[in-house]
XYZ file of C-alpha atoms in Angstrom:
512
model
C 42.725 -20.540 -63.579
C 39.595 -21.017 -65.683
C 39.571 -24.789 -65.675
C 41.124 -24.946 -69.142
C 44.373 -26.933 -68.904
C 47.439 -24.745 -69.133
C 49.387 -27.135 -71.290
C 50.364 -25.286 -74.411
C 49.156 -26.017 -77.905
C 46.785 -28.877 -78.560
C 49.334 -30.663 -80.732
C 52.166 -30.307 -78.267
C 54.325 -33.354 -77.957
C 56.515 -32.046 -75.181
C 57.331 -34.705 -72.623
C 55.618 -34.320 -69.290
C 55.560 -36.321 -66.123
C 51.801 -36.003 -65.642
C 48.763 -33.799 -65.965
C 48.942 -30.436 -64.207
C 46.815 -30.185 -61.106
C 43.728 -27.983 -61.246
C 42.766 -25.436 -58.632
C 39.256 -25.188 -57.202
C 38.072 -23.067 -60.111
C 39.210 -25.798 -62.480
C 37.501 -28.519 -60.428
C 34.352 -26.386 -60.409
C 34.327 -25.920 -64.181
C 34.803 -29.556 -65.142
C 31.851 -30.662 -62.991
C 29.414 -27.743 -63.028
C 27.498 -29.248 -65.952
C 26.535 -32.128 -63.685
C 24.602 -29.601 -61.587
C 22.180 -29.071 -64.468
C 22.039 -32.741 -65.431
C 21.111 -33.665 -61.884
C 18.330 -31.082 -61.849
C 16.873 -33.072 -64.728
C 17.310 -36.393 -62.960
C 15.845 -34.990 -59.731
C 12.735 -33.706 -61.486
C 12.345 -37.114 -63.105
C 12.966 -39.122 -59.943
C 10.752 -37.066 -57.637
C 7.868 -36.393 -60.018
C 7.429 -39.128 -62.624
C 5.398 -41.412 -60.330
C 3.247 -38.377 -59.547
C 2.894 -37.568 -63.271
C 1.971 -41.153 -64.126
C -0.604 -41.377 -61.357
C -2.038 -37.961 -62.215
C -2.576 -39.265 -65.760
C -4.431 -42.348 -64.522
C -1.810 -44.966 -63.628
C -2.363 -47.213 -60.601
C 0.395 -47.868 -58.089
C 0.651 -51.451 -59.384
C 1.609 -50.174 -62.842
C 4.364 -47.805 -61.669
C 7.285 -50.283 -61.866
C 6.401 -51.214 -65.451
C 6.201 -47.565 -66.478
C 9.549 -46.863 -64.816
C 11.262 -49.624 -66.832
C 12.024 -47.024 -69.490
C 14.577 -45.271 -67.312
C 16.955 -48.156 -66.541
C 16.521 -49.834 -69.925
C 17.657 -46.744 -71.801
C 20.658 -46.457 -69.472
C 21.550 -50.084 -70.097
C 21.653 -49.514 -73.845
C 22.993 -45.973 -74.008
C 25.813 -45.791 -71.473
C 28.201 -48.444 -72.872
C 27.668 -47.107 -76.400
C 28.334 -43.495 -75.437
C 31.392 -44.566 -73.423
C 32.721 -46.598 -76.357
C 32.262 -43.796 -78.884
C 33.488 -40.994 -76.619
C 36.771 -42.871 -76.086
C 37.258 -42.690 -79.861
C 35.970 -39.147 -80.477
C 38.089 -36.093 -81.115
C 36.394 -33.027 -82.650
C 39.163 -30.478 -82.308
C 38.080 -27.493 -80.220
C 34.850 -29.208 -79.165
C 36.873 -32.074 -77.760
C 36.141 -35.663 -76.804
C 33.433 -35.780 -74.122
C 31.886 -32.320 -74.502
C 29.977 -33.047 -77.744
C 28.006 -35.677 -75.833
C 27.357 -33.338 -72.888
C 25.906 -30.738 -75.231
C 23.796 -33.020 -77.443
C 22.329 -34.866 -74.465
C 21.527 -31.640 -72.620
C 19.612 -30.135 -75.553
C 17.550 -33.303 -76.118
C 16.840 -33.672 -72.389
C 15.722 -30.034 -72.144
C 13.297 -30.510 -75.044
C 11.901 -33.595 -73.294
C 11.435 -31.678 -70.048
C 9.524 -28.991 -71.921
C 7.274 -31.547 -73.630
C 6.632 -33.859 -70.640
C 4.094 -31.734 -68.700
C 2.168 -31.012 -71.894
C 1.173 -34.646 -72.167
C -2.463 -35.490 -71.573
C -2.164 -39.243 -72.046
C -0.292 -41.836 -70.029
C 1.286 -43.426 -73.110
C 2.736 -40.062 -74.180
C 4.353 -39.518 -70.793
C 5.755 -43.063 -70.787
C 7.302 -42.614 -74.241
C 8.780 -39.253 -73.297
C 10.375 -40.815 -70.224
C 12.353 -43.037 -72.608
C 13.575 -40.003 -74.536
C 14.284 -37.978 -71.391
C 16.248 -40.702 -69.654
C 18.205 -41.603 -72.793
C 19.147 -37.945 -73.283
C 20.175 -37.477 -69.652
C 22.329 -40.599 -69.930
C 24.006 -39.283 -73.087
C 24.896 -36.100 -71.200
C 25.785 -37.777 -67.911
C 27.873 -40.823 -68.834
C 30.921 -38.998 -70.281
C 31.158 -36.743 -67.210
C 32.502 -39.673 -65.167
C 35.287 -40.266 -67.682
C 35.802 -36.497 -68.098
C 37.050 -36.210 -64.518
C 39.515 -39.032 -65.133
C 40.628 -37.408 -68.397
C 41.242 -33.982 -66.904
C 42.783 -34.749 -63.516
C 46.030 -36.076 -62.163
C 45.478 -39.322 -60.241
C 46.182 -37.529 -56.963
C 43.081 -35.382 -57.589
C 40.620 -38.143 -58.513
C 39.055 -38.280 -55.058
C 38.740 -34.484 -54.913
C 37.344 -34.395 -58.448
C 34.619 -36.929 -57.767
C 33.843 -35.251 -54.443
C 33.232 -31.933 -56.216
C 31.150 -33.733 -58.835
C 29.094 -35.359 -56.074
C 28.586 -31.970 -54.414
C 27.155 -30.612 -57.661
C 24.982 -33.701 -58.030
C 23.587 -33.102 -54.552
C 23.104 -29.377 -55.119
C 21.380 -29.936 -58.462
C 19.109 -32.535 -56.949
C 18.140 -30.152 -54.129
C 17.166 -27.492 -56.636
C 15.273 -29.949 -58.833
C 13.481 -31.554 -55.892
C 12.395 -28.222 -54.382
C 11.057 -26.609 -57.569
C 7.409 -27.725 -57.045
C 7.414 -26.774 -53.350
C 8.828 -23.311 -54.038
C 6.300 -22.702 -56.792
C 3.488 -23.870 -54.488
C 4.666 -21.380 -51.866
C 4.628 -18.681 -54.564
C 0.940 -19.348 -55.206
C 1.168 -21.594 -58.280
C -1.595 -24.220 -58.393
C -0.444 -27.525 -56.918
C -3.690 -29.416 -57.640
C -5.125 -30.175 -61.064
C -8.300 -31.877 -62.283
C -8.133 -35.655 -62.722
C -6.058 -36.569 -65.757
C -4.005 -33.343 -65.711
C -0.582 -32.415 -64.340
C -0.422 -29.633 -61.699
C 1.075 -26.295 -62.742
C 3.781 -26.604 -60.070
C 5.134 -29.692 -61.839
C 4.636 -28.172 -65.305
C 6.630 -25.010 -64.579
C 9.277 -26.962 -62.671
C 10.032 -29.096 -65.713
C 10.337 -26.030 -67.924
C 12.661 -24.210 -65.526
C 14.705 -27.380 -65.110
C 15.227 -27.674 -68.860
C 16.615 -24.137 -69.031
C 18.913 -24.723 -66.041
C 20.189 -27.972 -67.567
C 21.300 -26.348 -70.811
C 22.837 -23.332 -69.034
C 24.931 -25.476 -66.648
C 26.241 -27.780 -69.384
C 27.120 -24.794 -71.554
C 29.181 -23.430 -68.652
C 31.355 -26.558 -68.625
C 31.566 -26.737 -72.426
C 32.671 -23.100 -72.740
C 35.024 -22.990 -69.738
C 37.055 -26.159 -70.270
C 39.425 -27.436 -72.912
C 40.133 -31.137 -73.190
C 43.574 -32.634 -73.677
C 44.253 -33.621 -77.273
C 45.475 -37.117 -78.219
C 48.989 -35.695 -78.576
C 48.878 -34.196 -75.096
C 47.548 -37.432 -73.601
C 50.443 -39.270 -75.247
C 52.847 -36.726 -73.770
C 51.422 -37.516 -70.343
C 52.088 -41.197 -71.003
C 48.387 -41.992 -71.368
C 47.121 -43.455 -74.645
C 43.684 -41.964 -75.192
C 42.068 -43.838 -78.075
C 41.911 -47.638 -77.739
C 43.851 -49.481 -80.390
C 41.781 -51.415 -82.904
C 42.382 -55.127 -82.886
C 41.044 -58.557 -82.174
C 40.230 -59.472 -78.592
C 42.190 -62.711 -78.285
C 40.837 -63.356 -74.794
C 37.281 -63.167 -76.130
C 38.135 -65.481 -79.036
C 39.403 -68.074 -76.557
C 36.192 -68.168 -74.535
C 33.817 -71.135 -74.659
C 30.690 -70.435 -76.776
C 28.746 -72.759 -74.453
C 28.646 -69.894 -71.972
C 26.562 -67.962 -74.495
C 24.188 -70.896 -74.787
C 23.869 -70.923 -70.995
C 22.677 -67.289 -70.959
C 20.152 -68.021 -73.712
C 18.834 -71.077 -71.865
C 18.566 -69.075 -68.625
C 16.407 -66.515 -70.420
C 14.216 -69.211 -71.947
C 13.843 -70.946 -68.576
C 12.815 -67.716 -66.866
C 10.265 -67.007 -69.602
C 8.833 -70.502 -69.121
C 8.524 -70.011 -65.362
C 6.819 -66.638 -65.851
C 4.290 -68.188 -68.226
C 3.654 -71.334 -66.141
C 3.283 -69.476 -62.850
C 1.413 -66.516 -64.399
C 3.936 -64.075 -62.911
C 4.085 -60.364 -63.752
C 4.504 -59.878 -67.486
C 7.329 -57.412 -66.878
C 9.526 -60.421 -66.055
C 9.519 -61.317 -69.740
C 11.762 -58.291 -70.242
C 14.312 -59.705 -67.823
C 14.153 -63.064 -69.622
C 14.649 -61.320 -72.943
C 17.689 -59.439 -71.664
C 19.338 -62.672 -70.504
C 18.739 -64.302 -73.876
C 19.843 -61.181 -75.777
C 23.124 -61.031 -73.862
C 23.702 -64.704 -74.613
C 23.185 -64.136 -78.331
C 25.415 -61.031 -78.315
C 28.104 -62.907 -76.383
C 28.041 -65.831 -78.799
C 28.135 -63.613 -81.882
C 31.011 -61.567 -80.422
C 33.035 -64.757 -79.825
C 32.359 -65.852 -83.397
C 33.500 -62.501 -84.786
C 36.655 -62.569 -82.674
C 37.494 -66.099 -83.842
C 37.084 -64.990 -87.459
C 39.532 -62.165 -86.866
C 36.937 -59.401 -87.182
C 36.833 -56.361 -84.916
C 33.434 -54.744 -84.296
C 31.525 -52.540 -81.900
C 29.761 -55.598 -80.497
C 32.919 -57.641 -79.927
C 34.666 -54.632 -78.374
C 31.921 -53.898 -75.839
C 31.215 -57.560 -75.030
C 34.938 -58.237 -74.667
C 35.372 -55.315 -72.292
C 32.308 -56.371 -70.292
C 33.257 -60.033 -69.941
C 36.901 -59.152 -69.274
C 36.402 -56.656 -66.446
C 39.297 -56.551 -63.965
C 38.620 -58.169 -60.548
C 38.312 -54.864 -58.661
C 35.685 -53.664 -61.139
C 33.715 -56.907 -60.806
C 33.576 -56.626 -57.020
C 32.589 -52.964 -57.129
C 29.976 -53.822 -59.747
C 28.324 -56.191 -57.265
C 28.357 -53.446 -54.636
C 26.723 -51.077 -57.108
C 24.095 -53.681 -57.989
C 22.938 -53.964 -54.383
C 23.205 -50.209 -53.751
C 21.141 -49.081 -56.702
C 18.427 -51.637 -56.036
C 17.687 -49.676 -52.876
C 17.799 -46.293 -54.580
C 15.355 -47.305 -57.306
C 12.921 -48.623 -54.708
C 13.081 -45.214 -53.033
C 12.402 -43.274 -56.242
C 9.433 -45.429 -57.241
C 7.688 -45.880 -53.909
C 8.470 -42.917 -51.637
C 5.567 -40.773 -52.878
C 2.843 -43.419 -52.384
C 4.421 -44.470 -49.060
C 4.501 -40.940 -47.658
C 1.002 -40.208 -48.960
C -0.356 -43.331 -47.256
C 1.426 -43.263 -43.887
C 1.831 -39.515 -43.466
C -1.111 -37.933 -45.270
C -3.728 -40.685 -45.037
C -4.490 -41.059 -48.724
C -3.798 -43.267 -51.718
C -5.835 -41.162 -54.151
C -3.537 -39.333 -56.628
C -6.299 -36.821 -57.462
C -6.707 -35.662 -53.855
C -5.129 -32.440 -52.519
C -3.520 -34.477 -49.703
C -1.725 -36.698 -52.218
C -0.378 -33.677 -54.115
C 0.745 -32.205 -50.791
C 2.533 -35.482 -50.087
C 4.215 -35.213 -53.494
C 5.616 -31.816 -52.567
C 6.720 -33.151 -49.186
C 8.621 -35.962 -50.902
C 10.373 -33.298 -52.965
C 11.474 -31.680 -49.704
C 12.636 -35.028 -48.321
C 14.631 -35.677 -51.472
C 16.168 -32.212 -51.196
C 17.380 -33.130 -47.697
C 19.211 -36.273 -48.721
C 20.709 -34.504 -51.734
C 21.724 -31.493 -49.669
C 23.355 -33.731 -47.072
C 25.152 -35.537 -49.903
C 26.532 -32.268 -51.254
C 27.976 -31.346 -47.850
C 29.120 -34.864 -46.976
C 31.003 -35.233 -50.252
C 33.132 -32.198 -49.472
C 33.546 -32.507 -45.706
C 32.589 -35.902 -44.280
C 33.794 -38.428 -46.868
C 37.339 -37.003 -47.220
C 37.750 -37.038 -43.429
C 36.427 -40.595 -43.132
C 38.563 -41.717 -46.063
C 41.722 -40.361 -44.456
C 40.834 -42.111 -41.200
C 39.460 -45.441 -42.427
C 40.366 -45.725 -46.120
C 38.063 -45.692 -49.149
C 36.728 -49.230 -48.689
C 35.587 -48.915 -45.092
C 34.337 -45.365 -45.685
C 32.018 -46.644 -48.395
C 30.859 -49.493 -46.155
C 30.009 -46.955 -43.423
C 28.001 -44.891 -45.894
C 26.078 -47.935 -47.100
C 25.203 -48.996 -43.557
C 23.965 -45.474 -42.814
C 21.665 -45.796 -45.807
C 20.392 -49.172 -44.601
C 19.464 -47.579 -41.268
C 17.719 -44.683 -43.019
C 15.591 -46.912 -45.237
C 14.804 -49.313 -42.412
C 13.515 -46.476 -40.249
C 10.611 -45.914 -42.667
C 8.970 -49.032 -41.238
C 8.719 -47.469 -37.782
C 8.034 -43.780 -38.442
C 4.424 -42.586 -38.602
C 5.023 -38.831 -38.424
C 6.306 -37.311 -41.697
C 8.558 -34.796 -39.907
C 10.718 -37.615 -38.504
C 11.410 -38.881 -42.012
C 13.765 -35.917 -42.363
C 16.122 -37.684 -39.954
C 15.974 -40.782 -42.141
C 16.939 -38.682 -45.148
C 20.094 -37.429 -43.410
C 21.367 -41.005 -43.166
C 20.317 -41.691 -46.743
C 22.179 -38.532 -47.817
C 25.459 -39.805 -46.401
C 24.887 -43.068 -48.244
C 24.067 -41.262 -51.505
C 27.254 -39.187 -51.302
C 29.337 -42.300 -50.818
C 27.655 -44.169 -53.700
C 28.314 -41.269 -56.055
C 31.925 -40.648 -55.089
C 33.807 -43.578 -53.588
C 33.427 -46.325 -56.245
C 34.370 -43.917 -59.041
C 37.364 -42.543 -57.134
C 38.623 -46.121 -56.710
C 37.969 -47.076 -60.337
C 39.425 -43.986 -62.022
C 42.852 -44.773 -60.581
C 42.589 -48.470 -61.498
C 41.364 -48.443 -65.118
C 43.340 -47.847 -68.334
C 42.884 -44.281 -69.585
C 42.329 -45.460 -73.154
C 39.130 -47.263 -72.125
C 37.951 -45.017 -69.326
C 34.754 -43.989 -71.115
C 33.559 -47.459 -72.037
C 34.662 -48.852 -68.662
C 32.618 -46.238 -66.805
C 29.695 -46.971 -69.119
C 29.932 -50.691 -68.480
C 30.298 -50.087 -64.750
C 27.080 -48.116 -64.875
C 25.348 -51.189 -66.305
C 25.335 -52.323 -62.677
C 23.487 -49.140 -61.817
C 20.897 -50.021 -64.449
C 20.440 -53.777 -63.994
C 19.142 -53.572 -60.405
C 16.666 -50.913 -61.503
C 15.343 -53.266 -64.166
C 15.149 -56.048 -61.600
C 13.213 -53.853 -59.162
C 10.882 -52.683 -61.926
C 10.134 -56.249 -63.035
C 10.172 -58.191 -59.748
C 9.079 -55.840 -56.953
C 5.462 -55.659 -58.095
C 5.190 -59.484 -57.982
C 6.761 -59.648 -54.513
C 4.540 -56.925 -53.115
C 1.387 -58.491 -54.571
C 2.284 -61.839 -53.022
C 3.282 -60.688 -49.537
C 2.373 -57.034 -48.860
C -0.543 -55.925 -51.062
C -1.480 -52.282 -50.497
C 1.447 -51.784 -48.070
C 4.217 -50.156 -50.135
C 6.187 -49.224 -47.010
C 7.569 -52.770 -46.930
C 9.601 -52.016 -50.031
C 11.868 -50.035 -47.710
C 12.736 -53.239 -45.866
C 14.049 -54.666 -49.136
C 16.022 -51.468 -49.706
C 17.634 -51.681 -46.261
C 18.567 -55.339 -46.805
C 20.220 -54.716 -50.162
C 22.320 -51.877 -48.737
C 23.457 -54.110 -45.891
C 24.512 -56.714 -48.481
C 26.369 -53.989 -50.394
C 28.287 -53.016 -47.241
C 29.263 -56.618 -46.530
C 30.426 -57.079 -50.121
C 32.434 -53.861 -49.962
C 34.327 -55.073 -46.909
C 35.573 -58.063 -48.922
C 37.342 -55.725 -51.373
C 41.105 -55.488 -51.080
C 42.941 -52.613 -52.757
C 46.582 -52.383 -53.622
C 48.712 -50.322 -51.297
C 48.253 -46.636 -51.948
C 44.742 -46.928 -53.328
C 42.962 -46.781 -49.956
């Protein structure tokens, strides 16, 4: 079958016991768009530090410049999840309008990025690029839950993870392949190499093409069909009585925590980026308090809906959120610091304008292609086998510990070739992070709020990135100046904490 559900007319109200199962072609079609989206993310993750430094940024400024990426995700994902739960545009569907709009905006950003000649222009475009990629990406998580029977959730997220890995391999290898084809990999100071320029342009085209494939080869279930399956799609409007009953003093506590952090930053002359973290704490406190007030007055709003869903997360989601927080702290460290680390320990340079540094940038692209390629294979072959043997919880813990070993090995390896072994372990970890938590959640969350729940869950992908971007520079300046390799020790420690937290999770019988 084509991946379009064979369920009759869109307005069918015929009773059914559940969604029909999709074959491999159907699983392919509903996730192929993620292949293109991940090409965009891979180009961003592997090259933005290189772009920033090529345009004159120092290594100390990289975390601040990278703040754009997680901050846009923090704001965009819950909103897109909330609105996509309530969207129905007939033939275009529920989630697909967001795939398409995000893909077009992201492609335009990828085209414009390498044309920038000023650091501020590149930093601003990173905001637009990451926001657009998040608009396209966030509904894909809920899309799998929408389209698949619960028995296929693990298979669906495994296929999605395979496409994520494959897309990341392609995106990561673009500059290296162009270098091998004779395209200039070195540019004068203040300019971006042609290998990066052409990679961004090719990635934009691939992104739009892949998303169009999913948009044109799938048909979403209508509200009537979802009702026939016994799954209410759109959340019912109403007042969140649980939110109305909460103590407003909790909101004051968040505001005071933000003010206290801001005072400490000022008194101790800490990195100014920490003011952002203080502002986020205070902003959440104000939003929480206002949402409680609205709920007590009997008013339903976007703010009260999202805040109510966030503060009222089910226990399993809260525990998995903590696991995600630790896991993504490590990943963001890797994306920010791998290029300067490899350039320093493997190529003997810290000068972004040198040919050796640009060679190191290409080598990091190859390393990233290894962990993404391993993830693509592991998602289809290794994780299902481990899950059948050990269950979802212990399988994810194994993957996280493999990642901890991979990151920790960076402290002892001096020959770049051996870092490829480290990336194999990190690849297994990456596959598990992308598949296992979502497979557990999709079977545990109400269908009517799957979009916003996935968006809120992804807040715990974003928050650790903000923390790394605001805190890591201060830590490194205090303890390991000019030795970025020590960031990998922090990454290994956070993954070990994630594994320990995962082992405390208890699922209901039948969930793994």
